[in-house]
Short mmCIF file of N, CA and C and ligand atoms in Angstrom, two decimals:
data_model
loop_
_atom_site.label_atom_id
_atom_site.label_comp_id
_atom_site.label_asym_id
_atom_site.label_seq_id
_atom_site.Cartn_x
_atom_site.Cartn_y
_atom_site.Cartn_z
N MET V 1465 12.43 -4.84 15.84
CA MET V 1465 11.17 -4.48 16.66
C MET V 1465 10.30 -5.81 15.89
N ASP V 1466 9.59 -5.62 17.02
CA ASP V 1466 8.49 -6.99 16.64
C ASP V 1466 7.20 -5.95 15.73
N VAL V 1467 7.41 -6.63 14.68
CA VAL V 1467 6.02 -6.33 13.71
C VAL V 1467 5.52 -7.04 13.04
N LYS V 1468 3.69 -7.14 13.40
CA LYS V 1468 3.76 -8.57 13.34
C LYS V 1468 2.49 -8.44 12.04
N ILE V 1469 2.11 -8.99 10.81
CA ILE V 1469 1.51 -8.69 9.95
C ILE V 1469 0.44 -9.47 9.27
N ARG V 1470 -0.74 -8.97 9.83
CA ARG V 1470 -2.07 -9.78 9.78
C ARG V 1470 -3.00 -9.26 8.35
N GLU V 1471 -4.70 -10.30 7.81
CA GLU V 1471 -4.96 -9.30 6.95
C GLU V 1471 -6.00 -8.69 7.99
N MET V 1472 -6.55 -7.58 7.80
CA MET V 1472 -6.80 -5.93 7.90
C MET V 1472 -8.64 -6.62 7.75
N ARG V 1473 -9.38 -6.17 9.17
CA ARG V 1473 -10.27 -7.17 9.82
C ARG V 1473 -11.14 -5.57 9.61
N GLU V 1474 -12.41 -5.75 9.95
CA GLU V 1474 -12.98 -4.25 9.96
C GLU V 1474 -13.45 -3.44 10.54
N SER V 1475 -12.74 -4.52 11.81
CA SER V 1475 -12.68 -3.26 13.24
C SER V 1475 -11.11 -3.33 13.43
N ASP V 1476 -10.45 -2.91 12.42
CA ASP V 1476 -9.80 -2.08 12.48
C ASP V 1476 -9.61 -0.98 11.71
N LEU V 1477 -11.02 -0.45 11.51
CA LEU V 1477 -11.62 0.31 11.03
C LEU V 1477 -10.70 1.93 11.62
N ASP V 1478 -11.55 2.00 12.82
CA ASP V 1478 -12.18 2.88 13.16
C ASP V 1478 -9.71 3.41 13.55
N ARG V 1479 -9.17 2.38 13.68
CA ARG V 1479 -7.94 3.54 13.32
C ARG V 1479 -6.59 2.76 11.66
N ILE V 1480 -7.72 2.41 11.04
CA ILE V 1480 -7.05 3.15 10.00
C ILE V 1480 -7.59 4.65 9.51
N MET V 1481 -8.17 4.95 10.07
CA MET V 1481 -9.40 5.88 9.26
C MET V 1481 -8.07 7.09 10.32
N GLU V 1482 -8.24 6.42 11.68
CA GLU V 1482 -7.24 7.49 11.89
C GLU V 1482 -5.67 7.92 11.80
N ILE V 1483 -5.11 7.03 11.26
CA ILE V 1483 -3.78 6.95 10.55
C ILE V 1483 -3.90 7.54 8.63
N GLU V 1484 -5.40 6.94 8.79
CA GLU V 1484 -5.75 7.75 6.82
C GLU V 1484 -6.16 9.03 6.84
N VAL V 1485 -6.59 9.68 8.07
CA VAL V 1485 -6.88 11.73 7.81
C VAL V 1485 -5.08 11.37 8.19
N LYS V 1486 -4.34 10.86 8.67
CA LYS V 1486 -3.13 11.93 8.80
C LYS V 1486 -2.34 11.92 8.53
N THR V 1487 -2.44 11.36 6.97
CA THR V 1487 -1.09 10.36 5.87
C THR V 1487 -1.62 11.80 4.44
N PHE V 1488 -3.08 11.03 3.48
CA PHE V 1488 -3.28 11.28 3.14
C PHE V 1488 -4.13 13.20 2.65
N SER V 1489 -4.30 13.34 0.93
CA SER V 1489 -5.08 14.86 1.39
C SER V 1489 -5.30 14.45 0.09
N PRO V 1490 -6.72 13.71 -0.81
CA PRO V 1490 -7.72 13.54 0.14
C PRO V 1490 -7.62 12.41 0.72
N PRO V 1491 -7.70 11.87 1.80
CA PRO V 1491 -7.68 10.15 2.52
C PRO V 1491 -8.89 9.65 2.10
N TRP V 1492 -8.82 8.29 2.25
CA TRP V 1492 -10.06 7.45 1.40
C TRP V 1492 -10.53 7.62 3.05
N SER V 1493 -12.18 7.48 2.53
CA SER V 1493 -13.44 7.40 3.39
C SER V 1493 -13.38 5.94 4.49
N ARG V 1494 -14.33 6.45 5.46
CA ARG V 1494 -14.28 4.66 5.82
C ARG V 1494 -14.83 3.98 4.92
N GLU V 1495 -16.00 4.53 4.55
CA GLU V 1495 -17.14 3.61 3.30
C GLU V 1495 -15.95 2.70 2.33
N ALA V 1496 -15.13 3.68 2.16
CA ALA V 1496 -14.26 2.81 0.53
C ALA V 1496 -13.67 1.63 1.31
N PHE V 1497 -12.88 1.91 2.35
CA PHE V 1497 -11.77 0.39 3.07
C PHE V 1497 -13.18 -0.16 3.11
N LEU V 1498 -13.95 0.07 3.79
CA LEU V 1498 -15.64 -1.32 4.42
C LEU V 1498 -15.76 -1.87 3.00
N LEU V 1499 -15.86 -1.19 1.81
CA LEU V 1499 -16.49 -1.98 0.83
C LEU V 1499 -15.12 -2.88 0.10
N GLU V 1500 -13.74 -2.02 0.56
CA GLU V 1500 -12.85 -3.01 -0.58
C GLU V 1500 -12.69 -4.73 1.18
N LEU V 1501 -13.15 -3.68 1.77
CA LEU V 1501 -12.80 -6.02 3.07
C LEU V 1501 -14.38 -6.25 2.64
N THR V 1502 -15.43 -6.30 2.32
CA THR V 1502 -16.81 -7.00 2.71
C THR V 1502 -17.33 -7.13 0.90
N LYS V 1503 -16.66 -5.38 0.00
CA LYS V 1503 -17.54 -6.23 -1.07
C LYS V 1503 -16.39 -6.62 -2.40
N ASN V 1504 -15.46 -6.04 -2.18
CA ASN V 1504 -14.42 -6.12 -3.44
C ASN V 1504 -13.27 -7.55 -3.32
N LEU V 1505 -14.06 -8.69 -4.47
CA LEU V 1505 -13.66 -10.41 -3.83
C LEU V 1505 -12.06 -9.75 -4.73
N LEU V 1506 -11.69 -8.75 -5.05
CA LEU V 1506 -10.32 -8.67 -5.76
C LEU V 1506 -9.68 -8.49 -4.75
N ALA V 1507 -9.42 -7.54 -3.50
CA ALA V 1507 -8.82 -6.71 -3.36
C ALA V 1507 -9.18 -7.39 -1.89
N LYS V 1508 -7.33 -7.27 -1.10
CA LYS V 1508 -6.81 -8.03 -0.08
C LYS V 1508 -6.03 -6.73 0.40
N TYR V 1509 -5.98 -6.49 2.14
CA TYR V 1509 -5.84 -5.35 2.93
C TYR V 1509 -4.94 -6.21 3.93
N ILE V 1510 -3.54 -5.76 3.91
CA ILE V 1510 -3.45 -6.29 5.52
C ILE V 1510 -3.19 -4.95 6.69
N VAL V 1511 -2.45 -4.43 7.67
CA VAL V 1511 -2.23 -4.42 9.07
C VAL V 1511 -0.45 -5.55 9.17
N ALA V 1512 0.41 -3.98 10.46
CA ALA V 1512 1.34 -4.35 10.71
C ALA V 1512 0.51 -3.79 11.49
N GLU V 1513 1.18 -4.67 12.87
CA GLU V 1513 1.34 -4.52 13.91
C GLU V 1513 2.46 -4.34 15.02
N VAL V 1514 1.61 -3.61 15.75
CA VAL V 1514 3.77 -3.01 16.22
C VAL V 1514 3.18 -3.17 18.15
N ASP V 1515 3.42 -3.74 18.78
CA ASP V 1515 2.94 -4.57 20.22
C ASP V 1515 1.12 -4.29 20.45
N GLY V 1516 1.11 -4.53 19.60
CA GLY V 1516 -0.62 -5.15 19.52
C GLY V 1516 -1.18 -3.92 19.02
N GLU V 1517 -0.32 -2.38 18.23
CA GLU V 1517 -1.27 -1.23 17.70
C GLU V 1517 -0.90 -2.08 16.71
N VAL V 1518 -1.94 -1.13 14.84
CA VAL V 1518 -2.04 -1.62 14.06
C VAL V 1518 -0.82 0.37 13.57
N ALA V 1519 -0.13 0.25 13.03
CA ALA V 1519 1.55 0.76 12.92
C ALA V 1519 1.38 1.34 11.55
N GLY V 1520 0.66 0.64 10.34
CA GLY V 1520 0.08 0.73 8.77
C GLY V 1520 -0.34 -0.67 8.73
N TYR V 1521 -0.14 0.48 7.17
CA TYR V 1521 -1.90 -0.80 6.85
C TYR V 1521 -1.21 -1.09 4.39
N GLY V 1522 -1.48 -1.24 4.43
CA GLY V 1522 -0.73 -1.45 2.90
C GLY V 1522 -2.87 -2.89 1.93
N GLY V 1523 -2.50 -1.76 0.68
CA GLY V 1523 -3.65 -3.06 0.25
C GLY V 1523 -3.26 -3.19 -1.41
N ILE V 1524 -3.49 -4.02 -1.95
CA ILE V 1524 -3.63 -4.91 -3.47
C ILE V 1524 -4.78 -5.66 -3.85
N TRP V 1525 -5.43 -5.10 -5.28
CA TRP V 1525 -6.27 -6.02 -6.40
C TRP V 1525 -4.96 -7.02 -6.72
N LEU V 1526 -5.73 -8.24 -6.31
CA LEU V 1526 -5.75 -8.56 -8.00
C LEU V 1526 -6.26 -9.33 -8.43
N ILE V 1527 -5.67 -9.49 -9.95
CA ILE V 1527 -6.77 -9.06 -11.00
C ILE V 1527 -5.64 -10.55 -11.76
N ILE V 1528 -6.23 -10.77 -11.98
CA ILE V 1528 -5.80 -12.82 -12.52
C ILE V 1528 -4.41 -12.39 -12.11
N ASP V 1529 -3.46 -12.11 -13.61
CA ASP V 1529 -2.56 -11.97 -13.19
C ASP V 1529 -1.31 -10.65 -12.64
N GLU V 1530 -2.07 -10.04 -12.02
CA GLU V 1530 -1.62 -8.54 -11.65
C GLU V 1530 -1.93 -8.22 -10.98
N GLY V 1531 -1.07 -7.35 -10.03
CA GLY V 1531 -1.36 -7.58 -8.81
C GLY V 1531 -1.14 -5.91 -8.52
N HIS V 1532 -2.31 -5.35 -8.72
CA HIS V 1532 -2.08 -3.73 -8.48
C HIS V 1532 -2.27 -3.23 -6.49
N ILE V 1533 -1.13 -2.24 -6.68
CA ILE V 1533 -1.38 -2.12 -5.19
C ILE V 1533 -1.77 -0.32 -5.20
N THR V 1534 -2.97 -0.61 -4.08
CA THR V 1534 -3.59 0.45 -4.20
C THR V 1534 -3.20 1.59 -3.16
N ASN V 1535 -2.69 1.12 -1.54
CA ASN V 1535 -2.25 2.28 -1.07
C ASN V 1535 -1.49 1.75 0.27
N ILE V 1536 -0.58 2.36 0.75
CA ILE V 1536 0.31 1.70 1.53
C ILE V 1536 0.80 2.96 2.63
N ALA V 1537 -0.42 3.41 3.93
CA ALA V 1537 0.95 3.81 4.59
C ALA V 1537 1.00 3.58 6.07
N VAL V 1538 1.77 4.28 7.04
CA VAL V 1538 2.54 3.85 8.11
C VAL V 1538 2.00 4.93 8.92
N GLU V 1539 1.73 5.12 10.35
CA GLU V 1539 1.36 6.51 10.56
C GLU V 1539 2.68 6.91 11.66
N GLU V 1540 2.80 7.51 11.27
CA GLU V 1540 4.19 8.61 11.44
C GLU V 1540 5.00 8.45 12.59
N LYS V 1541 4.85 8.10 13.91
CA LYS V 1541 4.89 7.46 14.82
C LYS V 1541 6.47 6.70 15.24
N TYR V 1542 5.62 5.55 13.77
CA TYR V 1542 6.46 4.61 13.61
C TYR V 1542 6.65 4.06 12.39
N ARG V 1543 7.46 5.58 11.71
CA ARG V 1543 8.09 5.48 10.69
C ARG V 1543 9.39 5.77 10.73
N GLY V 1544 10.01 4.74 9.35
CA GLY V 1544 12.13 5.04 9.11
C GLY V 1544 11.69 3.14 10.87
N LEU V 1545 11.23 2.88 11.02
CA LEU V 1545 11.95 1.17 11.36
C LEU V 1545 11.36 -0.21 11.33
N GLY V 1546 11.63 0.69 9.57
CA GLY V 1546 10.79 -0.89 8.82
C GLY V 1546 9.73 -2.03 9.40
N VAL V 1547 9.08 -0.58 9.64
CA VAL V 1547 7.03 -1.77 8.82
C VAL V 1547 7.02 -1.13 7.35
N GLY V 1548 7.21 -0.28 6.88
CA GLY V 1548 7.17 -0.21 5.48
C GLY V 1548 7.44 -0.66 4.75
N ASN V 1549 8.83 -2.45 4.98
CA ASN V 1549 9.83 -2.48 4.37
C ASN V 1549 8.08 -4.02 4.35
N ARG V 1550 7.17 -4.67 5.90
CA ARG V 1550 6.89 -5.80 5.93
C ARG V 1550 5.69 -5.46 5.44
N ILE V 1551 5.12 -4.57 5.53
CA ILE V 1551 4.16 -3.80 4.57
C ILE V 1551 4.45 -4.39 3.15
N VAL V 1552 5.22 -4.05 2.67
CA VAL V 1552 6.18 -4.66 1.54
C VAL V 1552 5.71 -5.73 0.72
N GLU V 1553 6.59 -6.01 1.78
CA GLU V 1553 7.19 -7.66 1.63
C GLU V 1553 5.06 -8.95 1.89
N GLY V 1554 5.43 -8.26 2.08
CA GLY V 1554 2.87 -9.06 3.20
C GLY V 1554 2.53 -9.06 1.32
N LEU V 1555 2.62 -7.97 1.58
CA LEU V 1555 1.85 -7.91 -0.98
C LEU V 1555 2.08 -8.31 -1.50
N ILE V 1556 3.93 -8.64 -1.22
CA ILE V 1556 4.68 -8.95 -2.09
C ILE V 1556 4.72 -10.51 -2.47
N GLN V 1557 4.08 -10.81 -0.40
CA GLN V 1557 3.78 -12.59 -0.51
C GLN V 1557 3.03 -12.74 -0.97
N LEU V 1558 1.40 -12.16 -0.68
CA LEU V 1558 -0.53 -12.00 -1.83
C LEU V 1558 0.12 -12.65 -2.65
N CYS V 1559 1.36 -11.63 -4.07
CA CYS V 1559 1.03 -11.91 -5.08
C CYS V 1559 1.80 -13.83 -5.42
N ILE V 1560 3.04 -13.60 -4.57
CA ILE V 1560 3.76 -15.47 -4.70
C ILE V 1560 2.80 -16.50 -4.28
N ASP V 1561 1.82 -15.45 -3.45
CA ASP V 1561 0.68 -17.01 -3.38
C ASP V 1561 -0.22 -17.16 -3.87
N ARG V 1562 -0.49 -16.44 -5.06
CA ARG V 1562 -1.51 -16.27 -5.68
C ARG V 1562 -0.94 -15.77 -7.28
N ASP V 1563 -0.26 -16.97 -7.55
CA ASP V 1563 0.73 -17.18 -8.59
C ASP V 1563 0.16 -15.88 -9.06
N ILE V 1564 0.35 -14.50 -9.17
CA ILE V 1564 0.16 -13.26 -10.13
C ILE V 1564 1.91 -12.55 -10.46
N LYS V 1565 2.41 -12.58 -11.91
CA LYS V 1565 2.55 -12.53 -12.58
C LYS V 1565 4.50 -11.08 -12.72
N ALA V 1566 3.11 -10.64 -12.18
CA ALA V 1566 4.01 -8.43 -12.08
C ALA V 1566 2.91 -7.25 -11.30
N ALA V 1567 3.81 -6.20 -10.40
CA ALA V 1567 3.04 -5.90 -9.72
C ALA V 1567 3.12 -4.19 -9.93
N THR V 1568 1.84 -3.33 -9.63
CA THR V 1568 1.94 -2.02 -9.61
C THR V 1568 1.91 -1.33 -9.51
N LEU V 1569 1.93 0.02 -8.63
CA LEU V 1569 1.29 1.57 -7.92
C LEU V 1569 1.20 2.59 -8.97
N GLU V 1570 0.94 2.56 -8.05
CA GLU V 1570 1.18 5.15 -8.86
C GLU V 1570 1.70 5.21 -7.30
N VAL V 1571 2.71 6.60 -7.79
CA VAL V 1571 3.53 7.39 -6.34
C VAL V 1571 3.47 8.37 -7.20
N ARG V 1572 3.22 9.41 -6.02
CA ARG V 1572 3.18 10.99 -6.64
C ARG V 1572 4.86 11.19 -6.74
N LYS V 1573 4.73 11.46 -7.70
CA LYS V 1573 6.01 12.37 -8.52
C LYS V 1573 7.12 13.06 -7.44
N SER V 1574 6.53 13.51 -5.93
CA SER V 1574 7.75 14.43 -5.75
C SER V 1574 8.37 13.00 -4.24
N ASN V 1575 7.53 12.07 -3.98
CA ASN V 1575 7.97 10.66 -3.20
C ASN V 1575 8.43 10.16 -2.93
N GLU V 1576 9.99 11.15 -2.64
CA GLU V 1576 11.31 10.42 -2.76
C GLU V 1576 11.62 9.02 -1.79
N ILE V 1577 10.61 9.00 -0.78
CA ILE V 1577 10.68 8.10 0.94
C ILE V 1577 10.10 6.91 -0.15
N ALA V 1578 8.45 7.10 -0.62
CA ALA V 1578 8.03 5.79 -0.79
C ALA V 1578 8.50 5.69 -2.37
N LYS V 1579 9.24 5.66 -3.09
CA LYS V 1579 9.35 5.58 -4.17
C LYS V 1579 11.22 4.61 -3.62
N SER V 1580 11.37 5.43 -3.04
CA SER V 1580 12.96 4.68 -2.46
C SER V 1580 12.67 3.16 -2.19
N LEU V 1581 11.62 3.31 -1.35
CA LEU V 1581 10.62 1.69 -0.63
C LEU V 1581 10.26 1.21 -2.28
N TYR V 1582 9.57 1.47 -3.38
CA TYR V 1582 9.15 0.25 -3.96
C TYR V 1582 10.60 0.22 -4.48
N LYS V 1583 11.61 0.79 -5.20
CA LYS V 1583 12.91 0.25 -5.68
C LYS V 1583 12.94 -0.55 -5.30
N LYS V 1584 13.60 -0.52 -3.54
CA LYS V 1584 14.52 -1.41 -2.63
C LYS V 1584 13.57 -2.85 -3.20
N TYR V 1585 11.99 -2.77 -3.51
CA TYR V 1585 11.61 -4.35 -4.10
C TYR V 1585 11.98 -4.85 -5.07
N GLY V 1586 12.49 -3.62 -5.50
CA GLY V 1586 12.64 -3.70 -7.06
C GLY V 1586 11.61 -3.81 -8.25
N PHE V 1587 10.57 -2.72 -7.43
CA PHE V 1587 9.05 -1.85 -8.93
C PHE V 1587 10.55 -1.04 -9.14
N LYS V 1588 10.35 -1.09 -10.34
CA LYS V 1588 11.17 -0.04 -11.76
C LYS V 1588 9.38 1.30 -12.19
N GLU V 1589 10.25 2.56 -12.76
CA GLU V 1589 9.86 3.24 -13.46
C GLU V 1589 9.12 2.63 -14.72
N TYR V 1590 7.85 2.82 -14.96
CA TYR V 1590 7.45 2.63 -16.37
C TYR V 1590 7.27 3.65 -16.78
N GLY V 1591 6.57 4.72 -16.45
CA GLY V 1591 5.63 5.82 -17.28
C GLY V 1591 5.07 6.50 -16.06
N ILE V 1592 4.41 8.18 -16.66
CA ILE V 1592 3.76 9.04 -15.94
C ILE V 1592 2.12 9.17 -16.44
N ARG V 1593 1.33 9.09 -15.43
CA ARG V 1593 0.02 9.67 -15.42
C ARG V 1593 0.21 11.15 -14.85
N GLU V 1594 -0.19 12.01 -16.51
CA GLU V 1594 0.25 13.21 -16.26
C GLU V 1594 -0.95 13.85 -15.41
N GLY V 1595 -0.27 15.20 -14.44
CA GLY V 1595 -1.73 15.57 -13.85
C GLY V 1595 -3.21 14.26 -12.75
N TYR V 1596 -2.55 13.28 -12.30
CA TYR V 1596 -3.34 12.48 -12.11
C TYR V 1596 -3.71 12.58 -10.28
N TYR V 1597 -3.26 13.67 -9.16
CA TYR V 1597 -3.99 13.36 -8.12
C TYR V 1597 -4.07 14.85 -8.05
N SER V 1598 -5.14 14.96 -7.95
CA SER V 1598 -6.32 15.79 -7.67
C SER V 1598 -6.06 17.25 -7.47
N ASP V 1599 -5.74 16.54 -6.40
CA ASP V 1599 -5.22 17.74 -5.50
C ASP V 1599 -4.36 18.93 -5.28
N ASN V 1600 -3.40 18.77 -6.15
CA ASN V 1600 -2.43 19.45 -6.46
C ASN V 1600 -1.43 19.50 -8.13
N ASN V 1601 -2.72 18.75 -8.64
CA ASN V 1601 -2.59 18.46 -10.23
C ASN V 1601 -1.07 17.66 -9.97
N GLU V 1602 -0.25 16.54 -9.05
CA GLU V 1602 1.03 16.07 -9.62
C GLU V 1602 0.76 14.94 -10.53
N ASP V 1603 1.69 14.41 -10.76
CA ASP V 1603 1.87 13.14 -11.63
C ASP V 1603 2.05 12.21 -10.75
N ALA V 1604 1.50 10.59 -11.14
CA ALA V 1604 2.08 9.88 -11.05
C ALA V 1604 3.11 9.21 -11.41
N ILE V 1605 3.97 8.14 -11.28
CA ILE V 1605 4.68 8.01 -11.48
C ILE V 1605 4.02 6.45 -11.84
N ILE V 1606 4.42 5.66 -12.71
CA ILE V 1606 3.47 4.38 -11.95
C ILE V 1606 4.59 3.74 -12.73
N MET V 1607 4.67 2.56 -11.64
CA MET V 1607 5.86 1.51 -11.18
C MET V 1607 5.28 -0.01 -11.24
N TRP V 1608 6.33 -0.73 -11.75
CA TRP V 1608 6.16 -2.00 -12.07
C TRP V 1608 7.13 -2.78 -11.78
N LYS V 1609 6.98 -4.27 -10.85
CA LYS V 1609 7.87 -5.55 -10.52
C LYS V 1609 7.48 -6.47 -11.00
N THR V 1610 8.18 -7.02 -12.00
CA THR V 1610 7.96 -8.90 -12.32
C THR V 1610 7.49 -9.49 -10.89
N ILE V 1611 7.01 -9.96 -10.53
CA ILE V 1611 7.47 -11.88 -9.68
C ILE V 1611 7.61 -12.52 -9.97
N GLN V 1612 7.14 -13.33 -10.92
CA GLN V 1612 7.67 -14.38 -11.47
C GLN V 1612 7.12 -14.79 -12.75
N PHE V 1613 8.21 -15.06 -13.61
CA PHE V 1613 7.87 -15.74 -15.16
C PHE V 1613 7.42 -16.46 -15.31
C1 LIG S 2247 6.80 5.37 2.49
C2 LIG S 2247 5.77 4.38 3.77
C3 LIG S 2247 5.25 3.53 3.60
C4 LIG S 2247 7.20 4.12 4.15
O1 LIG S 2247 7.11 3.72 5.16
P1 LIG S 2247 7.88 3.57 6.60
O2 LIG S 2247 7.52 2.38 7.47
O3 LIG S 2247 9.04 4.35 7.25
O4 LIG S 2247 9.12 2.75 5.97
P2 LIG S 2247 10.06 2.30 6.34
O5 LIG S 2247 11.15 2.54 7.58
O6 LIG S 2247 10.84 0.16 6.68
O7 LIG S 2247 11.51 1.81 5.39
C5 LIG S 2247 12.11 1.63 4.23
C6 LIG S 2247 12.48 2.19 3.11
O8 LIG S 2247 11.51 3.14 2.48
C7 LIG S 2247 12.88 4.28 2.18
N1 LIG S 2247 12.91 4.86 4.13
C8 LIG S 2247 12.15 5.21 4.95
N2 LIG S 2247 12.44 5.93 5.66
C9 LIG S 2247 12.76 6.97 4.18
C10 LIG S 2247 13.51 8.66 4.26
N3 LIG S 2247 13.52 9.47 5.66
N4 LIG S 2247 14.27 8.82 3.51
C11 LIG S 2247 14.82 8.24 2.04
N5 LIG S 2247 13.97 7.30 2.25
C12 LIG S 2247 13.46 6.04 3.60
C13 LIG S 2247 14.26 3.14 2.40
O9 LIG S 2247 14.00 3.04 1.12
C14 LIG S 2247 13.51 2.35 3.21
O10 LIG S 2247 14.86 1.19 3.35
P3 LIG S 2247 15.47 0.73 4.02
O11 LIG S 2247 14.12 0.20 5.38
O12 LIG S 2247 17.06 -0.44 3.84
O13 LIG S 2247 16.45 2.29 4.72
C15 LIG S 2247 6.07 5.86 4.82
O14 LIG S 2247 6.47 6.84 4.93
C16 LIG S 2247 4.78 6.60 4.99
O15 LIG S 2247 3.46 6.15 5.56
N6 LIG S 2247 4.32 7.82 4.42
C17 LIG S 2247 3.41 8.36 3.85
C18 LIG S 2247 2.41 7.67 3.07
C19 LIG S 2247 3.06 7.36 1.90
O16 LIG S 2247 3.84 7.89 0.87
N7 LIG S 2247 1.72 5.91 1.34
C20 LIG S 2247 3.16 6.02 -0.11
C21 LIG S 2247 2.21 6.24 -1.45
S1 LIG S 2247 2.59 5.60 -2.84
#
């Protein structure tokens, strides 16, 4: 499948919100994404396009020599086709381009698919934030990956 990775633009936000509200509870607001794109100088967001349609997206904060992955989502109809792989590869590439030493993220303890995706790219479990997710009080697993020494 032909997946194109490019930077997220303001004009993507209607489509991003369509995917976001179907994917996360609670979802980020449109304003939150807009601030990330226009005001947060540390933030980078990418989208994955399939046949010209945005199928998924991911974001990262590049803070000095650390990358903090903020979110990754793929619309349900595009899942299991390798789009998530391409988004993670795109975020890791942003780290490599910026000489980032390590990347981290939080993932719900029960989210086996996402944990498997991250482990595939070398992320390892380093700790737990108890009750991190306010909707159901679920713990977050903290994962880290070394990018380069
Ligand atoms: C997690 C998510 C982004 C994966 O996207 P995707 O496009 O379906 O992923 P891919 O098809 O590229 O698969 C990548 C890897 O994920 C894992 N994976 C994907 N589908 C899986 C499944 N049904 N069961 C187990 N592992 C699975 C595998 O490790 C897979 O590696 P492989 O390609 O070698 O098999 C997607 O399921 C999603 O949007 N989920 C809801 C939002 C979410 O949980 N985001 C992460 C928040 S931390």
